[in-house]
Amino acid sequence: MLLGKGLLGIEDLERSEIELILETAQRMTEIGTRDVKKVPTLRGRTLINLFFEPSTRTQTSFEIAGKRLAADVVNFSASSSSLSKKESILDTAKTLDAMDPDCVVIRHKVAGVPKRIADVLNAPVINAGDGAHEHPTQALLDMLTVFQQKDRLDGLTVAIIGDIAHSRVARSNIYGFSKMGAEVRVAGPPTMLPPAIEVLGVKAYTSLREVLDGADVVMALRIQNERLEGACFPSVREYAATFGIDRAKLRYAKDDAIVMHPGPVNRGVELSHDLADHRPSVILDQVRNGVALRMALLYLVVGRPQTLRAQE
Ligand code: ASP
């Protein structure tokens, strides 16, 4: 279903496609536990990581994912490229495409850039985060992590807390968890809640106690300082007191609620130090699952080389 198509957003996916990606990722997790963490699945294939915005988890895990599948992975560095000689992004992308990669992974600070590039490339494009629009692989690895903890997604209550307005993670997770049958709620300071957010089928709250009431999953988001045009709340201390999650506030949620954060965490602001490091936080499970999830996606999008398939 995904072969040759790439992935620009969770909004475009059917529930069955999400299920296929999660099932494939679940199988890929085993490869990460082996002594030799490599399979020949994408041998002879080339993956280009085209990151125009900083990244730790996403870029590294796409690179590791590609390498675990034996693909050749090229990390394009925008700052040392001809972009610094004023080459346009589209020209840069077309130049790289002429080298016949099998997949291009793109992150850009402007919403819609991966789509614009995908429209002119032969290679399938995977969106690794575009502005405040979507971050589909983050949502998929989040769904995988929740599924591993709860054995289901259907019927769960997922509370997403913080800078909803500027977060691509929030948007992709709202689409994803809703398609999988979960109830999604959001909360944050009124300045960080888009007025029309309920159009996406979620309920918006400005009280932490209310949004957490009965929640199975508590997802805190990073304040997107790089996307804020002015102050959205009076002070960091006030934000932490009102929307920061610590063990005391976590008691509003279900007893077995898990705590998530896409990272990087502003410790002591969105999450207490204690919760950032210890259960029920599953932050490092999210990171670990990011590799398996991206392996699954690359496998489904790129497929195996014909030559290898013919030999089997
Ligand atoms: N790493 C995630 C992203 O790139 C979350 C964040 O930066 O807040 O969107």
mmCIF file with all atom_site columns, C-alpha atoms in Angstrom, residues 7-109:
data_model
loop_
_atom_site.group_PDB
_atom_site.id
_atom_site.type_symbol
_atom_site.label_atom_id
_atom_site.label_alt_id
_atom_site.label_comp_id
_atom_site.label_asym_id
_atom_site.label_entity_id
_atom_site.label_seq_id
_atom_site.pdbx_PDB_ins_code
_atom_site.Cartn_x
_atom_site.Cartn_y
_atom_site.Cartn_z
_atom_site.occupancy
_atom_site.B_iso_or_equiv
_atom_site.pdbx_formal_charge
_atom_site.auth_seq_id
_atom_site.auth_comp_id
_atom_site.auth_asym_id
_atom_site.auth_atom_id
_atom_site.pdbx_PDB_model_num
ATOM 1   C CA . LEU A 1 7   ? 4.516  9.375  3.739   1.00 0.00 ? 7   LEU A CA 1
ATOM 2   C CA . LEU A 1 8   ? 3.693  13.051 4.156   1.00 0.00 ? 8   LEU A CA 1
ATOM 3   C CA . GLY A 1 9   ? 1.226  12.931 7.021   1.00 0.00 ? 9   GLY A CA 1
ATOM 4   C CA . ILE A 1 10  ? -0.955 10.740 9.210   1.00 0.00 ? 10  ILE A CA 1
ATOM 5   C CA . GLU A 1 11  ? -3.952 12.628 7.854   1.00 0.00 ? 11  GLU A CA 1
ATOM 6   C CA . ASP A 1 12  ? -3.460 10.754 4.553   1.00 0.00 ? 12  ASP A CA 1
ATOM 7   C CA . LEU A 1 13  ? -3.335 7.272  6.105   1.00 0.00 ? 13  LEU A CA 1
ATOM 8   C CA . GLU A 1 14  ? -6.129 4.729  6.432   1.00 0.00 ? 14  GLU A CA 1
ATOM 9   C CA . ARG A 1 15  ? -6.484 2.880  9.716   1.00 0.00 ? 15  ARG A CA 1
ATOM 10  C CA . SER A 1 16  ? -5.437 -0.340 7.940   1.00 0.00 ? 16  SER A CA 1
ATOM 11  C CA . GLU A 1 17  ? -2.198 1.316  6.783   1.00 0.00 ? 17  GLU A CA 1
ATOM 12  C CA . ILE A 1 18  ? -1.413 2.446  10.330  1.00 0.00 ? 18  ILE A CA 1
ATOM 13  C CA . GLU A 1 19  ? -2.061 -1.108 11.550  1.00 0.00 ? 19  GLU A CA 1
ATOM 14  C CA . LEU A 1 20  ? 0.249  -2.523 8.887   1.00 0.00 ? 20  LEU A CA 1
ATOM 15  C CA . ILE A 1 21  ? 3.063  -0.109 9.827   1.00 0.00 ? 21  ILE A CA 1
ATOM 16  C CA . LEU A 1 22  ? 2.676  -0.858 13.557  1.00 0.00 ? 22  LEU A CA 1
ATOM 17  C CA . GLU A 1 23  ? 2.612  -4.641 13.009  1.00 0.00 ? 23  GLU A CA 1
ATOM 18  C CA . THR A 1 24  ? 5.701  -4.445 10.794  1.00 0.00 ? 24  THR A CA 1
ATOM 19  C CA . ALA A 1 25  ? 7.476  -2.225 13.357  1.00 0.00 ? 25  ALA A CA 1
ATOM 20  C CA . GLN A 1 26  ? 6.637  -4.646 16.143  1.00 0.00 ? 26  GLN A CA 1
ATOM 21  C CA . ARG A 1 27  ? 8.413  -7.366 14.146  1.00 0.00 ? 27  ARG A CA 1
ATOM 22  C CA . MET A 1 28  ? 11.395 -5.051 13.511  1.00 0.00 ? 28  MET A CA 1
ATOM 23  C CA . THR A 1 29  ? 11.968 -4.471 17.247  1.00 0.00 ? 29  THR A CA 1
ATOM 24  C CA . GLU A 1 30  ? 13.529 -7.938 17.515  1.00 0.00 ? 30  GLU A CA 1
ATOM 25  C CA . ILE A 1 31  ? 16.383 -6.981 15.161  1.00 0.00 ? 31  ILE A CA 1
ATOM 26  C CA . GLY A 1 32  ? 17.487 -4.310 17.635  1.00 0.00 ? 32  GLY A CA 1
ATOM 27  C CA . THR A 1 33  ? 17.971 -6.964 20.327  1.00 0.00 ? 33  THR A CA 1
ATOM 28  C CA . ARG A 1 34  ? 20.358 -9.116 18.252  1.00 0.00 ? 34  ARG A CA 1
ATOM 29  C CA . ASP A 1 35  ? 24.135 -9.148 18.591  1.00 0.00 ? 35  ASP A CA 1
ATOM 30  C CA . VAL A 1 36  ? 24.455 -8.298 14.909  1.00 0.00 ? 36  VAL A CA 1
ATOM 31  C CA . LYS A 1 37  ? 21.790 -5.681 14.303  1.00 0.00 ? 37  LYS A CA 1
ATOM 32  C CA . LYS A 1 38  ? 21.649 -5.904 10.548  1.00 0.00 ? 38  LYS A CA 1
ATOM 33  C CA . VAL A 1 39  ? 19.550 -7.623 7.894   1.00 0.00 ? 39  VAL A CA 1
ATOM 34  C CA . PRO A 1 40  ? 20.109 -7.433 4.117   1.00 0.00 ? 40  PRO A CA 1
ATOM 35  C CA . THR A 1 41  ? 16.571 -6.261 3.308   1.00 0.00 ? 41  THR A CA 1
ATOM 36  C CA . LEU A 1 42  ? 17.484 -2.926 1.690   1.00 0.00 ? 42  LEU A CA 1
ATOM 37  C CA . ARG A 1 43  ? 20.933 -3.869 0.400   1.00 0.00 ? 43  ARG A CA 1
ATOM 38  C CA . GLY A 1 44  ? 21.706 -1.844 -2.712  1.00 0.00 ? 44  GLY A CA 1
ATOM 39  C CA . ARG A 1 45  ? 19.182 0.860  -1.818  1.00 0.00 ? 45  ARG A CA 1
ATOM 40  C CA . THR A 1 46  ? 20.093 4.479  -1.085  1.00 0.00 ? 46  THR A CA 1
ATOM 41  C CA . LEU A 1 47  ? 18.419 6.689  1.476   1.00 0.00 ? 47  LEU A CA 1
ATOM 42  C CA . ILE A 1 48  ? 19.047 10.445 1.705   1.00 0.00 ? 48  ILE A CA 1
ATOM 43  C CA . ASN A 1 49  ? 18.355 12.289 4.956   1.00 0.00 ? 49  ASN A CA 1
ATOM 44  C CA . LEU A 1 50  ? 17.626 15.896 4.012   1.00 0.00 ? 50  LEU A CA 1
ATOM 45  C CA . PHE A 1 51  ? 17.307 17.826 7.264   1.00 0.00 ? 51  PHE A CA 1
ATOM 46  C CA . PHE A 1 52  ? 16.963 21.601 7.055   1.00 0.00 ? 52  PHE A CA 1
ATOM 47  C CA . GLU A 1 53  ? 16.082 21.881 10.744  1.00 0.00 ? 53  GLU A CA 1
ATOM 48  C CA . PRO A 1 54  ? 17.988 20.519 13.778  1.00 0.00 ? 54  PRO A CA 1
ATOM 49  C CA . SER A 1 55  ? 17.219 16.990 14.912  1.00 0.00 ? 55  SER A CA 1
ATOM 50  C CA . THR A 1 56  ? 18.684 14.443 17.308  1.00 0.00 ? 56  THR A CA 1
ATOM 51  C CA . ARG A 1 57  ? 16.235 11.556 17.554  1.00 0.00 ? 57  ARG A CA 1
ATOM 52  C CA . THR A 1 58  ? 14.608 11.595 14.137  1.00 0.00 ? 58  THR A CA 1
ATOM 53  C CA . GLN A 1 59  ? 17.715 11.996 12.012  1.00 0.00 ? 59  GLN A CA 1
ATOM 54  C CA . THR A 1 60  ? 19.803 9.523  13.993  1.00 0.00 ? 60  THR A CA 1
ATOM 55  C CA . SER A 1 61  ? 17.070 6.926  14.062  1.00 0.00 ? 61  SER A CA 1
ATOM 56  C CA . PHE A 1 62  ? 16.397 7.206  10.317  1.00 0.00 ? 62  PHE A CA 1
ATOM 57  C CA . GLU A 1 63  ? 20.128 6.712  9.788   1.00 0.00 ? 63  GLU A CA 1
ATOM 58  C CA . ILE A 1 64  ? 20.307 3.718  12.126  1.00 0.00 ? 64  ILE A CA 1
ATOM 59  C CA . ALA A 1 65  ? 17.099 2.293  10.648  1.00 0.00 ? 65  ALA A CA 1
ATOM 60  C CA . GLY A 1 66  ? 18.482 2.508  7.113   1.00 0.00 ? 66  GLY A CA 1
ATOM 61  C CA . LYS A 1 67  ? 21.792 0.967  8.176   1.00 0.00 ? 67  LYS A CA 1
ATOM 62  C CA . ARG A 1 68  ? 20.141 -1.888 10.090  1.00 0.00 ? 68  ARG A CA 1
ATOM 63  C CA . LEU A 1 69  ? 18.364 -2.743 6.841   1.00 0.00 ? 69  LEU A CA 1
ATOM 64  C CA . ALA A 1 70  ? 21.723 -2.537 4.981   1.00 0.00 ? 70  ALA A CA 1
ATOM 65  C CA . ALA A 1 71  ? 20.772 0.510  2.883   1.00 0.00 ? 71  ALA A CA 1
ATOM 66  C CA . ASP A 1 72  ? 23.394 3.128  2.014   1.00 0.00 ? 72  ASP A CA 1
ATOM 67  C CA . VAL A 1 73  ? 22.491 6.214  4.030   1.00 0.00 ? 73  VAL A CA 1
ATOM 68  C CA . VAL A 1 74  ? 23.584 9.725  3.086   1.00 0.00 ? 74  VAL A CA 1
ATOM 69  C CA . ASN A 1 75  ? 23.126 12.534 5.592   1.00 0.00 ? 75  ASN A CA 1
ATOM 70  C CA . PHE A 1 76  ? 22.822 15.815 3.749   1.00 0.00 ? 76  PHE A CA 1
ATOM 71  C CA . SER A 1 77  ? 24.039 18.774 5.745   1.00 0.00 ? 77  SER A CA 1
ATOM 72  C CA . ALA A 1 78  ? 22.213 21.942 4.719   1.00 0.00 ? 78  ALA A CA 1
ATOM 73  C CA . SER A 1 79  ? 24.782 24.292 6.236   1.00 0.00 ? 79  SER A CA 1
ATOM 74  C CA . SER A 1 80  ? 27.730 22.926 4.233   1.00 0.00 ? 80  SER A CA 1
ATOM 75  C CA . SER A 1 81  ? 25.769 22.526 0.961   1.00 0.00 ? 81  SER A CA 1
ATOM 76  C CA . SER A 1 82  ? 25.156 24.800 -2.018  1.00 0.00 ? 82  SER A CA 1
ATOM 77  C CA . LEU A 1 83  ? 22.148 26.162 -0.122  1.00 0.00 ? 83  LEU A CA 1
ATOM 78  C CA . SER A 1 84  ? 24.746 28.442 1.446   1.00 0.00 ? 84  SER A CA 1
ATOM 79  C CA . LYS A 1 85  ? 25.479 29.595 -2.146  1.00 0.00 ? 85  LYS A CA 1
ATOM 80  C CA . LYS A 1 86  ? 21.755 30.482 -2.441  1.00 0.00 ? 86  LYS A CA 1
ATOM 81  C CA . GLU A 1 87  ? 20.725 27.396 -4.420  1.00 0.00 ? 87  GLU A CA 1
ATOM 82  C CA . SER A 1 88  ? 16.956 26.985 -4.011  1.00 0.00 ? 88  SER A CA 1
ATOM 83  C CA . ILE A 1 89  ? 15.595 24.115 -1.943  1.00 0.00 ? 89  ILE A CA 1
ATOM 84  C CA . LEU A 1 90  ? 13.812 22.691 -4.982  1.00 0.00 ? 90  LEU A CA 1
ATOM 85  C CA . ASP A 1 91  ? 16.994 22.772 -7.072  1.00 0.00 ? 91  ASP A CA 1
ATOM 86  C CA . THR A 1 92  ? 18.915 21.119 -4.261  1.00 0.00 ? 92  THR A CA 1
ATOM 87  C CA . ALA A 1 93  ? 16.268 18.415 -3.956  1.00 0.00 ? 93  ALA A CA 1
ATOM 88  C CA . LYS A 1 94  ? 16.151 17.815 -7.725  1.00 0.00 ? 94  LYS A CA 1
ATOM 89  C CA . THR A 1 95  ? 19.952 17.593 -7.814  1.00 0.00 ? 95  THR A CA 1
ATOM 90  C CA . LEU A 1 96  ? 19.936 14.916 -5.130  1.00 0.00 ? 96  LEU A CA 1
ATOM 91  C CA . ASP A 1 97  ? 17.081 13.112 -6.888  1.00 0.00 ? 97  ASP A CA 1
ATOM 92  C CA . ALA A 1 98  ? 19.168 12.915 -10.071 1.00 0.00 ? 98  ALA A CA 1
ATOM 93  C CA . MET A 1 99  ? 21.526 10.634 -8.118  1.00 0.00 ? 99  MET A CA 1
ATOM 94  C CA . ASP A 1 100 ? 18.673 8.102  -7.971  1.00 0.00 ? 100 ASP A CA 1
ATOM 95  C CA . PRO A 1 101 ? 18.069 7.654  -4.255  1.00 0.00 ? 101 PRO A CA 1
ATOM 96  C CA . ASP A 1 102 ? 15.343 5.177  -3.342  1.00 0.00 ? 102 ASP A CA 1
ATOM 97  C CA . CYS A 1 103 ? 13.896 7.375  -0.619  1.00 0.00 ? 103 CYS A CA 1
ATOM 98  C CA . VAL A 1 104 ? 14.368 10.939 0.639   1.00 0.00 ? 104 VAL A CA 1
ATOM 99  C CA . VAL A 1 105 ? 13.567 11.869 4.238   1.00 0.00 ? 105 VAL A CA 1
ATOM 100 C CA . ILE A 1 106 ? 12.885 15.586 4.677   1.00 0.00 ? 106 ILE A CA 1
ATOM 101 C CA . ARG A 1 107 ? 12.570 17.910 7.654   1.00 0.00 ? 107 ARG A CA 1
ATOM 102 C CA . HIS A 1 108 ? 11.942 21.621 7.180   1.00 0.00 ? 108 HIS A CA 1
ATOM 103 C CA . LYS A 1 109 ? 10.785 24.442 9.422   1.00 0.00 ? 109 LYS A CA 1
#
